[in-house]
Coordinates of C-alpha atoms and ligand atoms in Angstrom, one line a residue:
M19 CA 0.0 0.0 0.0
P20 CA 1.2 3.5 -0.7
R21 CA 2.6 5.7 2.1
P22 CA 0.3 8.3 3.7
V23 CA 0.7 11.8 2.4
T24 CA -0.7 15.2 3.3
I25 CA -1.6 17.3 0.3
T26 CA -1.5 21.0 0.4
N27 CA -4.1 22.0 -2.1
R28 CA -3.5 25.6 -3.3
V29 CA -6.3 26.7 -5.6
F30 CA -6.3 30.0 -7.5
P31 CA -9.0 31.7 -9.5
T32 CA -7.1 32.0 -12.7
S33 CA -4.4 30.1 -14.5
S34 CA -2.1 33.2 -14.5
E35 CA -2.2 33.2 -10.7
V36 CA -1.4 29.5 -10.6
A37 CA 1.6 30.1 -12.9
F38 CA 2.8 33.0 -10.7
A39 CA 2.5 30.7 -7.6
A40 CA 4.5 28.0 -9.4
A41 CA 7.2 30.5 -10.3
E42 CA 7.3 31.7 -6.7
L43 CA 7.7 28.1 -5.5
F44 CA 10.5 27.5 -8.0
A45 CA 12.3 30.7 -7.0
S46 CA 11.9 30.2 -3.2
T47 CA 12.9 26.5 -3.4
V48 CA 16.0 27.3 -5.4
A49 CA 17.0 30.1 -3.0
A50 CA 16.4 28.0 0.1
A51 CA 18.4 25.1 -1.4
V52 CA 21.3 27.3 -2.3
E53 CA 21.2 28.9 1.2
E54 CA 21.2 25.5 2.9
R55 CA 23.4 23.4 0.6
G56 CA 25.2 25.8 -1.7
L57 CA 23.3 24.5 -4.8
A58 CA 19.9 23.6 -6.1
R59 CA 18.8 20.7 -8.2
V60 CA 15.4 21.0 -9.9
A61 CA 13.5 18.7 -12.3
I62 CA 10.8 20.3 -14.5
S63 CA 8.1 18.8 -16.6
G64 CA 7.1 19.7 -20.2
G65 CA 3.8 19.8 -21.9
S66 CA 1.9 23.1 -22.2
T67 CA 1.0 24.1 -18.6
P68 CA 4.5 25.1 -17.4
K69 CA 5.2 27.4 -20.5
V70 CA 3.8 30.5 -18.7
V71 CA 5.8 29.6 -15.5
F72 CA 9.1 29.5 -17.4
A73 CA 8.2 32.8 -19.2
L74 CA 7.6 34.4 -15.8
L75 CA 10.9 33.2 -14.5
A76 CA 12.7 34.7 -17.4
D77 CA 10.7 38.0 -17.5
P78 CA 12.8 41.0 -16.3
A79 CA 9.6 42.7 -15.2
Q80 CA 9.0 40.0 -12.7
P81 CA 11.0 39.5 -9.4
F82 CA 12.4 36.1 -10.3
L83 CA 15.0 36.7 -13.0
A84 CA 17.1 39.0 -10.7
S85 CA 16.5 36.9 -7.5
I86 CA 17.3 33.4 -8.6
P87 CA 21.0 32.4 -8.1
W88 CA 21.1 30.9 -11.6
A89 CA 24.8 29.9 -11.5
K90 CA 24.0 27.6 -8.5
L91 CA 21.0 25.9 -10.2
Q92 CA 21.3 22.5 -11.9
L93 CA 18.3 22.1 -14.1
F94 CA 17.0 18.6 -15.1
W95 CA 13.9 17.3 -16.9
V96 CA 11.3 14.9 -15.4
D97 CA 10.7 13.5 -18.9
E98 CA 11.2 14.1 -22.6
R99 CA 9.7 13.0 -25.8
C100 CA 12.0 11.0 -28.1
V101 CA 12.5 13.7 -30.7
A102 CA 15.3 16.1 -31.5
P103 CA 15.6 19.2 -29.4
T104 CA 14.6 21.3 -32.4
E105 CA 11.3 19.5 -32.8
P106 CA 8.0 21.2 -31.8
D107 CA 7.2 18.4 -29.4
S108 CA 10.5 18.7 -27.5
N109 CA 10.2 19.7 -23.9
Y110 CA 13.7 21.1 -24.1
R111 CA 12.8 23.3 -27.1
M112 CA 9.8 24.7 -25.2
T113 CA 11.8 25.4 -22.1
N114 CA 14.6 27.0 -24.2
E115 CA 12.2 29.2 -26.0
Q116 CA 10.4 30.3 -22.9
M117 CA 13.3 30.5 -20.4
L118 CA 16.7 29.0 -21.1
S119 CA 17.5 31.4 -23.9
K120 CA 16.7 34.4 -21.6
V121 CA 18.3 33.6 -18.3
P122 CA 22.0 33.4 -17.1
L123 CA 21.9 29.7 -16.5
P124 CA 25.3 28.3 -17.5
A125 CA 25.1 25.7 -20.3
E126 CA 26.8 23.1 -18.2
N127 CA 24.0 23.4 -15.6
I128 CA 21.4 22.5 -18.2
H129 CA 20.9 18.7 -18.2
R130 CA 19.0 17.9 -21.4
M131 CA 17.5 14.5 -22.0
E132 CA 18.8 13.5 -25.4
G133 CA 15.6 12.7 -27.2
E134 CA 17.3 12.4 -30.5
L135 CA 19.1 9.2 -29.4
D136 CA 17.9 5.6 -29.2
P137 CA 15.5 5.7 -26.1
E138 CA 17.5 3.1 -24.1
V139 CA 20.8 4.9 -24.9
A140 CA 19.3 8.3 -23.9
A141 CA 17.9 6.9 -20.6
A142 CA 21.3 5.3 -19.7
R143 CA 23.2 8.5 -20.6
Y144 CA 20.8 10.6 -18.5
E145 CA 21.0 8.2 -15.6
S146 CA 24.8 8.5 -15.8
D147 CA 24.6 12.3 -16.0
I148 CA 22.4 12.3 -12.8
R149 CA 24.8 9.9 -11.0
N150 CA 27.8 12.1 -11.9
T151 CA 26.1 15.4 -11.0
F152 CA 24.7 14.1 -7.7
K153 CA 27.9 12.2 -7.0
L154 CA 25.9 9.0 -6.3
E155 CA 27.5 5.8 -5.3
G156 CA 26.1 2.2 -5.6
A157 CA 22.4 2.1 -5.4
E158 CA 22.0 5.7 -4.2
T159 CA 19.3 7.7 -5.9
P160 CA 19.0 11.5 -6.3
T161 CA 17.1 13.9 -4.1
F162 CA 16.0 16.8 -6.1
D163 CA 15.1 20.0 -4.3
L164 CA 12.0 20.5 -6.4
I165 CA 10.2 18.3 -8.8
L166 CA 7.5 20.1 -10.8
L167 CA 4.9 17.7 -12.3
G168 CA 2.0 18.0 -14.7
M169 CA -0.9 15.5 -15.1
G170 CA -2.5 14.3 -18.3
D171 CA -6.3 13.9 -18.4
D172 CA -5.6 10.1 -18.5
G173 CA -3.9 10.4 -15.1
H174 CA -0.3 10.1 -16.3
T175 CA 2.5 12.1 -14.9
A176 CA 6.1 12.5 -16.1
S177 CA 6.0 9.9 -18.9
L178 CA 4.5 7.3 -16.7
F179 CA 1.4 6.4 -18.7
P180 CA -1.4 4.0 -17.7
H181 CA -0.7 0.3 -18.2
T182 CA 2.9 0.9 -19.4
E183 CA 6.0 -1.0 -18.3
G184 CA 7.5 2.2 -16.8
L185 CA 5.1 1.9 -13.9
D186 CA 7.0 -1.2 -12.8
A187 CA 10.4 0.3 -12.9
I188 CA 11.6 0.6 -9.3
A189 CA 15.4 0.4 -9.4
P190 CA 16.5 2.6 -12.2
I191 CA 16.6 6.4 -12.0
V192 CA 15.7 7.0 -15.6
I193 CA 13.9 4.7 -18.0
A194 CA 12.9 4.6 -21.6
N195 CA 9.1 3.9 -21.6
H196 CA 7.2 2.6 -24.6
V197 CA 3.8 4.3 -24.7
P198 CA 1.5 2.3 -27.0
Q199 CA -1.4 4.7 -26.7
K200 CA 0.8 7.4 -28.3
D201 CA 2.7 4.9 -30.5
T202 CA 5.9 6.4 -29.2
W203 CA 8.8 6.2 -26.7
R204 CA 9.5 8.6 -23.9
I205 CA 12.3 9.1 -21.5
S206 CA 11.3 9.6 -17.9
L207 CA 12.4 9.7 -14.3
T208 CA 10.9 6.8 -12.4
W209 CA 8.3 7.3 -9.7
P210 CA 10.5 6.2 -6.8
V211 CA 12.9 9.0 -7.8
I212 CA 10.1 11.5 -8.0
N213 CA 8.9 10.5 -4.5
Q214 CA 12.4 11.2 -3.2
G215 CA 12.1 14.9 -4.1
R216 CA 12.3 17.3 -1.1
E217 CA 9.4 19.3 -2.6
V218 CA 7.1 17.7 -5.1
A219 CA 4.3 19.8 -6.7
F220 CA 1.7 19.2 -9.4
L221 CA 0.8 22.2 -11.6
I222 CA -2.6 21.5 -13.2
E223 CA -5.0 23.8 -14.9
G224 CA -8.3 23.7 -16.6
A225 CA -11.7 22.1 -16.0
A226 CA -10.8 19.3 -18.4
K227 CA -8.5 18.0 -15.6
A228 CA -11.2 18.1 -12.9
D229 CA -12.5 14.5 -13.4
V230 CA -9.0 13.0 -13.4
L231 CA -8.0 15.0 -10.3
H232 CA -11.1 13.7 -8.6
A233 CA -10.3 10.1 -9.6
V234 CA -6.6 10.4 -8.6
F235 CA -7.0 12.1 -5.2
T236 CA -10.5 10.9 -4.0
G237 CA -11.0 7.6 -5.9
P238 CA -9.8 4.1 -5.2
Y239 CA -6.0 3.4 -5.4
Q240 CA -5.5 2.0 -8.9
P241 CA -2.1 3.3 -10.1
E242 CA -2.0 1.2 -13.2
T243 CA -5.0 3.2 -14.4
Y244 CA -4.0 6.5 -12.7
P245 CA -0.2 6.5 -12.5
S246 CA -0.2 9.9 -10.7
Q247 CA -1.4 7.9 -7.7
L248 CA 2.1 6.6 -7.5
I249 CA 3.3 10.0 -6.4
R250 CA 3.4 9.8 -2.6
P251 CA 6.6 11.6 -1.6
A252 CA 8.7 10.2 1.1
S253 CA 8.6 13.6 2.8
G254 CA 4.9 12.9 3.4
R255 CA 4.1 16.2 1.7
L256 CA 2.7 16.9 -1.8
T257 CA 1.6 20.3 -3.2
L258 CA -1.2 20.8 -5.7
L259 CA -1.1 24.1 -7.6
L260 CA -4.5 24.3 -9.3
D261 CA -6.8 26.8 -10.9
A262 CA -10.5 26.8 -10.0
G263 CA -11.5 24.7 -13.0
A264 CA -9.1 21.9 -12.3
A265 CA -10.0 21.9 -8.6
S266 CA -13.8 22.0 -9.1
K267 CA -14.4 18.4 -8.2
L268 CA -12.0 18.1 -5.3
P269 CA -13.2 18.4 -1.7
A270 CA -13.1 22.0 -0.4
G271 CA -10.3 22.9 1.9
D272 CA -6.6 23.4 1.6
T273 CA -5.5 20.0 2.9
I274 CA -6.2 16.5 1.6
R275 CA -5.1 13.6 3.7
L276 CA -4.3 10.4 1.7
S277 CA -3.8 7.3 4.0
Ligands
6PG315 O1 6.2 15.6 -21.5 C1 5.1 15.9 -21.1 O2 4.1 16.1 -21.7 C2 4.9 16.1 -19.6 O3 5.9 16.0 -18.8 C3 3.7 15.5 -19.2 O4 3.7 14.6 -18.1 C4 2.7 16.6 -18.9 O5 3.1 17.2 -17.6 C5 1.3 16.2 -18.9 O6 1.0 15.5 -20.1 C6 0.4 17.4 -18.8 O7 0.6 18.2 -19.9 P1 -0.1 19.6 -20.2 O8 0.5 20.6 -19.2 O9 0.1 19.9 -21.6 O10 -1.6 19.4 -19.8

C-alpha cells in the first residue's frame, strides 16, 4: 500500500495566478536550497502548462530573474519526448524558447535528455549524468530539491502512462518507456525517484482535468490506471497548484489527507 501523504491544495481563481505561484515556488525553493546546501537541483516537466511559468521566471519585469541564483542551479527534466531538441514536441525546445535562452543559467548546468538518441541509450546516458552530477554511489538515488509535475487527463505524470511497463520500474533512476497509446517512446524519471524529491508539486490547470484529479485524489487506489497515484513523496508532503476549474471536483479545503 502507498505511504500516507498530506496534500497542500493551493487553488487560484485563474491560470495566470497559478503560474505565478509556481514561479514563486520555483524561486523560493532554489533560493532555500542554495542557502542551505550551496546549490539547487530541480527537475521540471514539459507539456503546455509550465510554459507560462518558465516565461515568468525569465521576465525581467518579474522579481524572479534577478533573485534566482542561476549559477548555482542545476536544471533537469522529469521527462522528454523521443524527438530532436529542435522539434515542436521537444520539452527542451519549449523550455529553451520560454526561459533558457533568456536567463543566465550556465550551459553546463542544463541537463537535457537526449531525445534524438535511441531511447534506451538516452535513458542510460541521463542516468549517468544524474549519477555524476549528484555524485551518487552504488544504489544511491538522487534527491531533487524540487520536482515540478503535470498531469494528463488520463492520469499520467512524467512519462508514466497508464498500463505501461514504466510503472513497474523501481530500481532505475531513468527509463525509456514505450507508450503504445501514443505509439511512441518517452524518457522519464521513475516514480520512486520523483517520490524522493524534497518538494514535489503538481501544476494543473483547466476544467478538463477536474475529473481525473477527482479520480486520482479521491477515488480508489489504482495506479495502473492512474499513475499519478504513485506520487506519494517520502517527505509525506505533496503540493497541488490548481486553478479553480481543475479543482472544481475536489473536496473543499486546503488539505487533503491520503492514507
Ligand atoms: O512531456 C510531457 O508532456 C509532460 O511531462 C507530461 O507529463 C505533462 O506534464 C502532462 O502531459 C500534462 O501536460 P499539459 O501541461 O500539456 O496538460
